[in-house]
Amino acid sequence: MPKRLTVDQQESYARDGFVAPIDIFSADEVAEIRAEIEAAEARWPNALDGAGRNNGHLALPVLDRIVHDSRVLDAVEDVIGGDILAAGSTLFIKEPHSGGFISWHQDARYAGMEPHNWVTGWVAISNVTEENGCMQMIPGSHIDPLRDHVDTFGENNLLTRGQEVQGIDEGDAVAVPLKPGQMSLHHPRIVHGSGPNQSNERRIGFALQSYIASTVEQVLGDMYVQHARGTDGPQHHLQAPRVREAMSDEAVALRIDANKKLADILYAGSERMGKY
Ligand SMILES: O=C(O)CCC(=O)C(=O)O
């Protein structure tokens, strides 16, 4: 018996490489989460944009609570099993009428986490629609081996290198709109991307990027994880404590180190660095 997904949802994840929508937070809960995130943006400008979009859960209790929420972990357990480590997070915010987009890509191409028994949760903090740039998935693309990517470093591309799988038929894409508080789960090899925000509202997504089974190794560098559920027998990774006080000196220092290690992984073999 799955814990949070239905059997149909588990089957559609296996078949398509993603599943959505999954109800997680109530309207009241997500309104509170959004207010806390926006208060943090106002209080610590730049802490959550640019490279500061990464690993906010190490420094902000509101994001830590999402990463460790038992409803989120139940859904994750339904696809990767019960020994779960949280290996990172990214806030993907698209401001109203902004050009930022995400090119077609596969997460596993640059993440260095092997084997691919891991999953990304993506929680909608705002309403997320086709107009404001929801994710688009190519169903079934996770079945094939990893594809070649071209590093474009495109000006408005929100990915580190602007990496892109070329030749995708957009007619095959399925949009993944979400209501605030809902989550999607996607497979490390699924080809996905998203368009710009053409609406008057902010599009705020929190990518739980990613949850790994405790047996998964990092082959491109070192990374911090947090124990989330079950046991971590192999202990392959650096252990990060959970944050106690927002933006404490200790938490900020840890996040700087985690983000440096993440950049070393994401830019491994690249000729240049991007904005993130
Ligand atoms: O936020 C987006 O539009 C895309 C995020 C993404 O590529 C991911 O979470 O893997």
PDB file of C-alpha atoms and ligand atoms in Angstrom:
ATOM      1  CA  MET A   1       0.000   0.000   0.000  1.00  0.00           C
ATOM      2  CA  PRO A   2       1.454   3.398  -0.922  1.00  0.00           C
ATOM      3  CA  LYS A   3       1.500   6.013   1.850  1.00  0.00           C
ATOM      4  CA  ARG A   4       0.470   9.185   0.016  1.00  0.00           C
ATOM      5  CA  LEU A   5       0.127   8.405  -3.693  1.00  0.00           C
ATOM      6  CA  THR A   6      -2.628   6.274  -5.104  1.00  0.00           C
ATOM      7  CA  VAL A   7      -1.666   3.070  -6.892  1.00  0.00           C
ATOM      8  CA  ASP A   8      -2.638   4.831 -10.150  1.00  0.00           C
ATOM      9  CA  GLN A   9      -0.281   7.701  -9.338  1.00  0.00           C
ATOM     10  CA  GLN A  10       2.560   5.270  -8.587  1.00  0.00           C
ATOM     11  CA  GLU A  11       1.934   3.592 -11.932  1.00  0.00           C
ATOM     12  CA  SER A  12       1.835   6.892 -13.786  1.00  0.00           C
ATOM     13  CA  TYR A  13       5.165   7.923 -12.193  1.00  0.00           C
ATOM     14  CA  ALA A  14       6.731   4.657 -13.382  1.00  0.00           C
ATOM     15  CA  ARG A  15       5.243   5.032 -16.873  1.00  0.00           C
ATOM     16  CA  ASP A  16       5.516   8.790 -17.493  1.00  0.00           C
ATOM     17  CA  GLY A  17       8.386   9.810 -15.210  1.00  0.00           C
ATOM     18  CA  PHE A  18       6.320  12.329 -13.251  1.00  0.00           C
ATOM     19  CA  VAL A  19       3.163  12.545 -11.196  1.00  0.00           C
ATOM     20  CA  ALA A  20       0.952  15.546 -10.347  1.00  0.00           C
ATOM     21  CA  PRO A  21      -0.928  17.031  -8.690  1.00  0.00           C
ATOM     22  CA  ILE A  22      -0.319  15.700  -5.179  1.00  0.00           C
ATOM     23  CA  ASP A  23      -2.155  17.612  -2.460  1.00  0.00           C
ATOM     24  CA  ILE A  24       0.217  18.497   0.390  1.00  0.00           C
ATOM     25  CA  PHE A  25      -0.433  21.863   2.102  1.00  0.00           C
ATOM     26  CA  SER A  26      -3.851  23.363   2.827  1.00  0.00           C
ATOM     27  CA  ALA A  27      -4.684  26.840   1.505  1.00  0.00           C
ATOM     28  CA  ASP A  28      -4.075  28.324   4.968  1.00  0.00           C
ATOM     29  CA  GLU A  29      -0.760  26.524   5.392  1.00  0.00           C
ATOM     30  CA  VAL A  30       0.591  27.609   2.030  1.00  0.00           C
ATOM     31  CA  ALA A  31      -0.565  31.205   2.546  1.00  0.00           C
ATOM     32  CA  GLU A  32       1.461  31.231   5.770  1.00  0.00           C
ATOM     33  CA  ILE A  33       4.474  29.670   4.013  1.00  0.00           C
ATOM     34  CA  ARG A  34       4.307  32.275   1.249  1.00  0.00           C
ATOM     35  CA  ALA A  35       4.057  35.118   3.758  1.00  0.00           C
ATOM     36  CA  GLU A  36       7.136  33.796   5.613  1.00  0.00           C
ATOM     37  CA  ILE A  37       9.144  33.444   2.399  1.00  0.00           C
ATOM     38  CA  GLU A  38       8.215  36.948   1.262  1.00  0.00           C
ATOM     39  CA  ALA A  39       9.054  38.348   4.704  1.00  0.00           C
ATOM     40  CA  ALA A  40      12.481  36.675   4.450  1.00  0.00           C
ATOM     41  CA  GLU A  41      13.006  38.184   0.982  1.00  0.00           C
ATOM     42  CA  ALA A  42      12.184  41.629   2.394  1.00  0.00           C
ATOM     43  CA  ARG A  43      14.397  41.210   5.451  1.00  0.00           C
ATOM     44  CA  TRP A  44      17.414  39.621   3.722  1.00  0.00           C
ATOM     45  CA  PRO A  45      17.438  41.003   0.168  1.00  0.00           C
ATOM     46  CA  ASN A  46      19.595  38.853  -2.161  1.00  0.00           C
ATOM     47  CA  ALA A  47      19.592  35.905   0.253  1.00  0.00           C
ATOM     48  CA  LEU A  48      17.086  34.064  -1.938  1.00  0.00           C
ATOM     49  CA  ASP A  49      17.926  35.175  -5.449  1.00  0.00           C
ATOM     50  CA  GLY A  50      20.819  34.489  -7.795  1.00  0.00           C
ATOM     51  CA  ALA A  51      22.961  31.753  -6.256  1.00  0.00           C
ATOM     52  CA  GLY A  52      21.042  32.443  -3.021  1.00  0.00           C
ATOM     53  CA  ARG A  53      18.117  30.498  -4.455  1.00  0.00           C
ATOM     54  CA  ASN A  54      19.960  27.263  -3.583  1.00  0.00           C
ATOM     55  CA  ASN A  55      19.685  25.364  -0.312  1.00  0.00           C
ATOM     56  CA  GLY A  56      17.536  27.936   1.478  1.00  0.00           C
ATOM     57  CA  HIS A  57      16.283  25.107   3.690  1.00  0.00           C
ATOM     58  CA  LEU A  58      19.659  25.129   5.457  1.00  0.00           C
ATOM     59  CA  ALA A  59      19.093  28.714   6.626  1.00  0.00           C
ATOM     60  CA  LEU A  60      15.331  29.327   6.818  1.00  0.00           C
ATOM     61  CA  PRO A  61      13.043  27.298   9.096  1.00  0.00           C
ATOM     62  CA  VAL A  62      10.046  27.831   6.772  1.00  0.00           C
ATOM     63  CA  LEU A  63      11.853  26.005   3.952  1.00  0.00           C
ATOM     64  CA  ASP A  64      13.270  23.382   6.330  1.00  0.00           C
ATOM     65  CA  ARG A  65       9.732  22.547   7.421  1.00  0.00           C
ATOM     66  CA  ILE A  66       8.680  21.881   3.823  1.00  0.00           C
ATOM     67  CA  VAL A  67      11.695  19.623   3.163  1.00  0.00           C
ATOM     68  CA  HIS A  68      10.939  17.552   6.272  1.00  0.00           C
ATOM     69  CA  ASP A  69       7.134  17.571   6.068  1.00  0.00           C
ATOM     70  CA  SER A  70       5.848  14.040   6.662  1.00  0.00           C
ATOM     71  CA  ARG A  71       3.249  14.334   3.853  1.00  0.00           C
ATOM     72  CA  VAL A  72       5.968  15.221   1.358  1.00  0.00           C
ATOM     73  CA  LEU A  73       8.154  12.372   2.641  1.00  0.00           C
ATOM     74  CA  ASP A  74       5.277   9.888   2.412  1.00  0.00           C
ATOM     75  CA  ALA A  75       4.932  10.671  -1.311  1.00  0.00           C
ATOM     76  CA  VAL A  76       8.704  10.474  -1.805  1.00  0.00           C
ATOM     77  CA  GLU A  77       8.806   7.126   0.005  1.00  0.00           C
ATOM     78  CA  ASP A  78       6.191   5.835  -2.435  1.00  0.00           C
ATOM     79  CA  VAL A  79       8.693   6.207  -5.280  1.00  0.00           C
ATOM     80  CA  ILE A  80      12.209   5.729  -3.809  1.00  0.00           C
ATOM     81  CA  GLY A  81      11.615   3.669  -0.662  1.00  0.00           C
ATOM     82  CA  GLY A  82      11.894   4.478   3.028  1.00  0.00           C
ATOM     83  CA  ASP A  83      15.599   5.337   3.553  1.00  0.00           C
ATOM     84  CA  ILE A  84      15.528   8.975   2.466  1.00  0.00           C
ATOM     85  CA  LEU A  85      18.109  11.777   2.500  1.00  0.00           C
ATOM     86  CA  ALA A  86      17.330  15.385   1.556  1.00  0.00           C
ATOM     87  CA  ALA A  87      20.159  16.480  -0.740  1.00  0.00           C
ATOM     88  CA  GLY A  88      19.201  20.056  -1.616  1.00  0.00           C
ATOM     89  CA  SER A  89      16.554  22.607  -2.550  1.00  0.00           C
ATOM     90  CA  THR A  90      16.070  25.470  -4.992  1.00  0.00           C
ATOM     91  CA  LEU A  91      13.568  28.328  -4.960  1.00  0.00           C
ATOM     92  CA  PHE A  92      12.469  28.981  -8.534  1.00  0.00           C
ATOM     93  CA  ILE A  93      10.760  32.370  -8.587  1.00  0.00           C
ATOM     94  CA  LYS A  94       9.598  34.006 -11.815  1.00  0.00           C
ATOM     95  CA  GLU A  95       8.561  37.616 -11.407  1.00  0.00           C
ATOM     96  CA  PRO A  96       5.497  38.950 -13.290  1.00  0.00           C
ATOM     97  CA  HIS A  97       6.162  39.542 -16.989  1.00  0.00           C
ATOM     98  CA  SER A  98       9.773  38.392 -16.766  1.00  0.00           C
ATOM     99  CA  GLY A  99      11.661  36.511 -19.464  1.00  0.00           C
ATOM    100  CA  GLY A 100      13.259  33.801 -17.288  1.00  0.00           C
ATOM    101  CA  PHE A 101      12.671  30.323 -18.657  1.00  0.00           C
ATOM    102  CA  ILE A 102      14.065  26.831 -18.172  1.00  0.00           C
ATOM    103  CA  SER A 103      15.308  24.974 -21.245  1.00  0.00           C
ATOM    104  CA  TRP A 104      14.571  21.289 -21.886  1.00  0.00           C
ATOM    105  CA  HIS A 105      16.920  19.311 -19.687  1.00  0.00           C
ATOM    106  CA  GLN A 106      17.391  16.204 -17.572  1.00  0.00           C
ATOM    107  CA  ASP A 107      18.395  16.759 -13.929  1.00  0.00           C
ATOM    108  CA  ALA A 108      20.528  13.616 -13.816  1.00  0.00           C
ATOM    109  CA  ARG A 109      22.830  14.937 -16.573  1.00  0.00           C
ATOM    110  CA  TYR A 110      24.621  17.339 -14.192  1.00  0.00           C
ATOM    111  CA  ALA A 111      23.659  16.297 -10.667  1.00  0.00           C
ATOM    112  CA  GLY A 112      26.288  13.556 -10.212  1.00  0.00           C
ATOM    113  CA  MET A 113      23.954  11.397  -8.122  1.00  0.00           C
ATOM    114  CA  GLU A 114      24.213   7.717  -9.076  1.00  0.00           C
ATOM    115  CA  PRO A 115      22.320   5.473  -9.440  1.00  0.00           C
ATOM    116  CA  HIS A 116      19.093   7.303 -10.295  1.00  0.00           C
ATOM    117  CA  ASN A 117      17.073   6.177  -7.295  1.00  0.00           C
ATOM    118  CA  TRP A 118      16.175   9.749  -6.451  1.00  0.00           C
ATOM    119  CA  VAL A 119      13.311  12.112  -7.119  1.00  0.00           C
ATOM    120  CA  THR A 120      12.579  15.830  -7.217  1.00  0.00           C
ATOM    121  CA  GLY A 121       9.524  17.252  -5.490  1.00  0.00           C
ATOM    122  CA  TRP A 122       8.307  20.641  -6.714  1.00  0.00           C
ATOM    123  CA  VAL A 123       5.934  22.490  -4.396  1.00  0.00           C
ATOM    124  CA  ALA A 124       3.740  25.308  -5.711  1.00  0.00           C
ATOM    125  CA  ILE A 125       3.872  28.219  -3.251  1.00  0.00           C
ATOM    126  CA  SER A 126       1.815  30.433  -5.601  1.00  0.00           C
ATOM    127  CA  ASN A 127      -0.761  29.444  -8.158  1.00  0.00           C
ATOM    128  CA  VAL A 128       1.244  27.912 -11.018  1.00  0.00           C
ATOM    129  CA  THR A 129      -0.282  28.022 -14.479  1.00  0.00           C
ATOM    130  CA  GLU A 130       0.664  27.729 -18.145  1.00  0.00           C
ATOM    131  CA  GLU A 131       0.477  31.527 -18.341  1.00  0.00           C
ATOM    132  CA  ASN A 132       2.987  32.057 -15.517  1.00  0.00           C
ATOM    133  CA  GLY A 133       5.401  29.336 -16.622  1.00  0.00           C
ATOM    134  CA  CYS A 134       4.506  25.998 -15.051  1.00  0.00           C
ATOM    135  CA  MET A 135       6.760  23.028 -15.712  1.00  0.00           C
ATOM    136  CA  GLN A 136       6.302  21.031 -18.914  1.00  0.00           C
ATOM    137  CA  MET A 137       7.254  17.353 -19.065  1.00  0.00           C
ATOM    138  CA  ILE A 138       7.993  14.962 -21.931  1.00  0.00           C
ATOM    139  CA  PRO A 139       6.232  11.800 -20.708  1.00  0.00           C
ATOM    140  CA  GLY A 140       8.250   8.599 -20.934  1.00  0.00           C
ATOM    141  CA  SER A 141      11.539  10.381 -21.670  1.00  0.00           C
ATOM    142  CA  HIS A 142      13.009   9.009 -18.410  1.00  0.00           C
ATOM    143  CA  ILE A 143      13.046   5.475 -19.827  1.00  0.00           C
ATOM    144  CA  ASP A 144      15.893   6.181 -22.292  1.00  0.00           C
ATOM    145  CA  PRO A 145      19.528   6.789 -21.360  1.00  0.00           C
ATOM    146  CA  LEU A 146      20.699  10.361 -20.727  1.00  0.00           C
ATOM    147  CA  ARG A 147      20.722  12.622 -23.785  1.00  0.00           C
ATOM    148  CA  ASP A 148      23.363  15.082 -24.974  1.00  0.00           C
ATOM    149  CA  HIS A 149      22.953  18.654 -23.690  1.00  0.00           C
ATOM    150  CA  VAL A 150      24.323  21.855 -25.219  1.00  0.00           C
ATOM    151  CA  ASP A 151      25.489  24.557 -22.759  1.00  0.00           C
ATOM    152  CA  THR A 152      23.956  27.802 -24.073  1.00  0.00           C
ATOM    153  CA  PHE A 153      24.500  30.166 -21.081  1.00  0.00           C
ATOM    154  CA  GLY A 154      21.420  31.977 -22.482  1.00  0.00           C
ATOM    155  CA  GLU A 155      20.750  35.367 -20.887  1.00  0.00           C
ATOM    156  CA  ASN A 156      17.249  34.509 -19.625  1.00  0.00           C
ATOM    157  CA  ASN A 157      17.885  30.844 -19.001  1.00  0.00           C
ATOM    158  CA  LEU A 158      17.416  30.043 -15.311  1.00  0.00           C
ATOM    159  CA  LEU A 159      19.583  26.910 -15.427  1.00  0.00           C
ATOM    160  CA  THR A 160      23.209  27.072 -14.311  1.00  0.00           C
ATOM    161  CA  ARG A 161      24.725  26.547 -17.772  1.00  0.00           C
ATOM    162  CA  GLY A 162      21.588  27.143 -19.824  1.00  0.00           C
ATOM    163  CA  GLN A 163      21.934  23.479 -20.679  1.00  0.00           C
ATOM    164  CA  GLU A 164      19.533  22.238 -23.313  1.00  0.00           C
ATOM    165  CA  VAL A 165      18.411  19.013 -24.934  1.00  0.00           C
ATOM    166  CA  GLN A 166      17.832  20.031 -28.535  1.00  0.00           C
ATOM    167  CA  GLY A 167      15.297  18.711 -31.023  1.00  0.00           C
ATOM    168  CA  ILE A 168      12.426  18.197 -28.573  1.00  0.00           C
ATOM    169  CA  ASP A 169       8.981  18.125 -30.195  1.00  0.00           C
ATOM    170  CA  GLU A 170       7.006  20.576 -28.032  1.00  0.00           C
ATOM    171  CA  GLY A 171       3.818  18.893 -29.205  1.00  0.00           C
ATOM    172  CA  ASP A 172       4.765  15.969 -26.949  1.00  0.00           C
ATOM    173  CA  ALA A 173       4.935  18.144 -23.824  1.00  0.00           C
ATOM    174  CA  VAL A 174       2.442  17.923 -20.968  1.00  0.00           C
ATOM    175  CA  ALA A 175       1.912  21.031 -18.810  1.00  0.00           C
ATOM    176  CA  VAL A 176       1.947  20.598 -15.026  1.00  0.00           C
ATOM    177  CA  PRO A 177      -0.173  23.397 -13.527  1.00  0.00           C
ATOM    178  CA  LEU A 178      -0.458  23.282  -9.739  1.00  0.00           C
ATOM    179  CA  LYS A 179      -2.598  25.028  -7.155  1.00  0.00           C
ATOM    180  CA  PRO A 180      -0.832  26.579  -4.173  1.00  0.00           C
ATOM    181  CA  GLY A 181       0.137  23.777  -1.760  1.00  0.00           C
ATOM    182  CA  GLN A 182       0.217  21.042  -4.408  1.00  0.00           C
ATOM    183  CA  MET A 183       3.342  19.159  -5.405  1.00  0.00           C
ATOM    184  CA  SER A 184       4.646  17.270  -8.413  1.00  0.00           C
ATOM    185  CA  LEU A 185       7.310  14.568  -8.373  1.00  0.00           C
ATOM    186  CA  HIS A 186       9.656  14.027 -11.305  1.00  0.00           C
ATOM    187  CA  HIS A 187      12.264  11.441 -12.228  1.00  0.00           C
ATOM    188  CA  PRO A 188      15.966  12.368 -12.584  1.00  0.00           C
ATOM    189  CA  ARG A 189      15.994  11.501 -16.301  1.00  0.00           C
ATOM    190  CA  ILE A 190      12.720  13.063 -17.437  1.00  0.00           C
ATOM    191  CA  VAL A 191      13.144  15.816 -20.038  1.00  0.00           C
ATOM    192  CA  HIS A 192      11.425  18.932 -18.707  1.00  0.00           C
ATOM    193  CA  GLY A 193      11.499  22.712 -18.864  1.00  0.00           C
ATOM    194  CA  SER A 194       9.287  25.773 -18.387  1.00  0.00           C
ATOM    195  CA  GLY A 195       8.409  29.018 -20.166  1.00  0.00           C
ATOM    196  CA  PRO A 196       8.483  32.645 -19.015  1.00  0.00           C
ATOM    197  CA  ASN A 197       5.961  34.252 -16.688  1.00  0.00           C
ATOM    198  CA  GLN A 198       3.508  36.205 -18.866  1.00  0.00           C
ATOM    199  CA  SER A 199       1.100  37.003 -16.046  1.00  0.00           C
ATOM    200  CA  ASN A 200       0.691  39.753 -13.461  1.00  0.00           C
ATOM    201  CA  GLU A 201       1.465  37.391 -10.562  1.00  0.00           C
ATOM    202  CA  ARG A 202       4.701  35.964  -9.164  1.00  0.00           C
ATOM    203  CA  ARG A 203       5.275  32.294  -9.883  1.00  0.00           C
ATOM    204  CA  ILE A 204       6.898  30.772  -6.806  1.00  0.00           C
ATOM    205  CA  GLY A 205       8.036  27.160  -6.818  1.00  0.00           C
ATOM    206  CA  PHE A 206      10.161  25.367  -4.248  1.00  0.00           C
ATOM    207  CA  ALA A 207      12.063  22.464  -5.771  1.00  0.00           C
ATOM    208  CA  LEU A 208      13.015  19.755  -3.311  1.00  0.00           C
ATOM    209  CA  GLN A 209      16.031  18.922  -5.357  1.00  0.00           C
ATOM    210  CA  SER A 210      16.394  16.206  -4.573  1.00  0.00           C
ATOM    211  CA  TYR A 211      15.498  13.349  -2.260  1.00  0.00           C
ATOM    212  CA  ILE A 212      17.880  10.439  -2.637  1.00  0.00           C
ATOM    213  CA  ALA A 213      17.840   6.873  -1.366  1.00  0.00           C
ATOM    214  CA  SER A 214      20.617   6.490   1.210  1.00  0.00           C
ATOM    215  CA  THR A 215      22.532   4.192  -1.171  1.00  0.00           C
ATOM    216  CA  VAL A 216      22.916   6.918  -3.843  1.00  0.00           C
ATOM    217  CA  GLU A 217      26.469   8.255  -4.259  1.00  0.00           C
ATOM    218  CA  GLN A 218      27.780  11.619  -5.469  1.00  0.00           C
ATOM    219  CA  VAL A 219      30.287  10.990  -8.265  1.00  0.00           C
ATOM    220  CA  LEU A 220      31.233  14.592  -9.132  1.00  0.00           C
ATOM    221  CA  GLY A 221      32.216  15.997  -5.726  1.00  0.00           C
ATOM    222  CA  ASP A 222      31.034  16.213  -2.118  1.00  0.00           C
ATOM    223  CA  MET A 223      27.572  17.197  -0.991  1.00  0.00           C
ATOM    224  CA  TYR A 224      25.688  17.800   2.205  1.00  0.00           C
ATOM    225  CA  VAL A 225      22.557  15.842   3.019  1.00  0.00           C
ATOM    226  CA  GLN A 226      20.066  15.807   5.845  1.00  0.00           C
ATOM    227  CA  HIS A 227      18.668  12.591   7.166  1.00  0.00           C
ATOM    228  CA  ALA A 228      14.954  12.709   6.373  1.00  0.00           C
ATOM    229  CA  ARG A 229      13.542   9.232   7.057  1.00  0.00           C
ATOM    230  CA  GLY A 230      14.559   5.611   7.701  1.00  0.00           C
ATOM    231  CA  THR A 231      18.235   4.793   8.099  1.00  0.00           C
ATOM    232  CA  ASP A 232      21.417   6.062   6.455  1.00  0.00           C
ATOM    233  CA  GLY A 233      23.527   2.915   6.597  1.00  0.00           C
ATOM    234  CA  PRO A 234      26.070   3.864   3.898  1.00  0.00           C
ATOM    235  CA  GLN A 235      26.738   7.420   5.248  1.00  0.00           C
ATOM    236  CA  HIS A 236      28.174   8.460   1.855  1.00  0.00           C
ATOM    237  CA  HIS A 237      27.723  12.217   2.348  1.00  0.00           C
ATOM    238  CA  LEU A 238      28.486  15.193   4.580  1.00  0.00           C
ATOM    239  CA  GLN A 239      25.757  15.660   7.193  1.00  0.00           C
ATOM    240  CA  ALA A 240      24.035  19.044   7.553  1.00  0.00           C
ATOM    241  CA  PRO A 241      22.189  19.905  10.775  1.00  0.00           C
ATOM    242  CA  ARG A 242      18.651  21.284  10.570  1.00  0.00           C
ATOM    243  CA  VAL A 243      18.436  25.056  10.988  1.00  0.00           C
ATOM    244  CA  ARG A 244      17.268  26.380  14.353  1.00  0.00           C
ATOM    245  CA  GLU A 245      17.296  30.139  13.841  1.00  0.00           C
ATOM    246  CA  ALA A 246      16.694  31.938  10.548  1.00  0.00           C
ATOM    247  CA  MET A 247      19.943  33.113   8.938  1.00  0.00           C
ATOM    248  CA  SER A 248      22.037  32.463  12.055  1.00  0.00           C
ATOM    249  CA  ASP A 249      25.789  32.844  11.464  1.00  0.00           C
ATOM    250  CA  GLU A 250      26.207  29.092  11.706  1.00  0.00           C
ATOM    251  CA  ALA A 251      23.421  28.385   9.195  1.00  0.00           C
ATOM    252  CA  VAL A 252      24.631  31.010   6.733  1.00  0.00           C
ATOM    253  CA  ALA A 253      28.191  29.630   6.861  1.00  0.00           C
ATOM    254  CA  LEU A 254      26.966  26.103   6.266  1.00  0.00           C
ATOM    255  CA  ARG A 255      24.827  27.214   3.330  1.00  0.00           C
ATOM    256  CA  ILE A 256      27.745  29.067   1.728  1.00  0.00           C
ATOM    257  CA  ASP A 257      29.821  25.897   1.938  1.00  0.00           C
ATOM    258  CA  ALA A 258      26.973  23.726   0.626  1.00  0.00           C
ATOM    259  CA  ASN A 259      26.394  26.090  -2.311  1.00  0.00           C
ATOM    260  CA  LYS A 260      30.086  26.166  -3.162  1.00  0.00           C
ATOM    261  CA  LYS A 261      30.179  22.384  -3.237  1.00  0.00           C
ATOM    262  CA  LEU A 262      26.984  22.370  -5.323  1.00  0.00           C
ATOM    263  CA  ALA A 263      28.515  24.807  -7.847  1.00  0.00           C
ATOM    264  CA  ASP A 264      31.617  22.574  -8.100  1.00  0.00           C
ATOM    265  CA  ILE A 265      29.296  19.700  -9.021  1.00  0.00           C
ATOM    266  CA  LEU A 266      26.964  21.573 -11.393  1.00  0.00           C
ATOM    267  CA  TYR A 267      29.820  23.257 -13.270  1.00  0.00           C
ATOM    268  CA  ALA A 268      32.113  20.216 -13.365  1.00  0.00           C
ATOM    269  CA  GLY A 269      33.799  20.178 -16.778  1.00  0.00           C
ATOM    270  CA  SER A 270      32.257  23.522 -17.814  1.00  0.00           C
ATOM    271  CA  GLU A 271      34.422  26.205 -19.414  1.00  0.00           C
ATOM    272  CA  ARG A 272      32.684  28.994 -17.529  1.00  0.00           C
ATOM    273  CA  MET A 273      30.353  29.740 -14.620  1.00  0.00           C
ATOM    274  CA  GLY A 274      26.834  31.163 -14.962  1.00  0.00           C
ATOM    275  CA  LYS A 275      24.792  33.283 -12.508  1.00  0.00           C
ATOM    276  CA  TYR A 276      23.642  30.433 -10.293  1.00  0.00           C
TER     277      TYR A 276
HETATM  278  O1  LIG B   1      10.870  25.752 -11.830  1.00  0.00           O
HETATM  279  C1  LIG B   1      10.897  25.339 -12.982  1.00  0.00           C
HETATM  280  O2  LIG B   1      10.219  25.820 -13.872  1.00  0.00           O
HETATM  281  C2  LIG B   1      11.770  24.154 -13.375  1.00  0.00           C
HETATM  282  C3  LIG B   1      12.451  23.525 -12.216  1.00  0.00           C
HETATM  283  C4  LIG B   1      13.257  22.322 -12.588  1.00  0.00           C
HETATM  284  O3  LIG B   1      13.774  22.199 -13.671  1.00  0.00           O
HETATM  285  C5  LIG B   1      13.411  21.278 -11.589  1.00  0.00           C
HETATM  286  O4  LIG B   1      12.908  21.426 -10.470  1.00  0.00           O
HETATM  287  O5  LIG B   1      14.046  20.250 -11.910  1.00  0.00           O
END
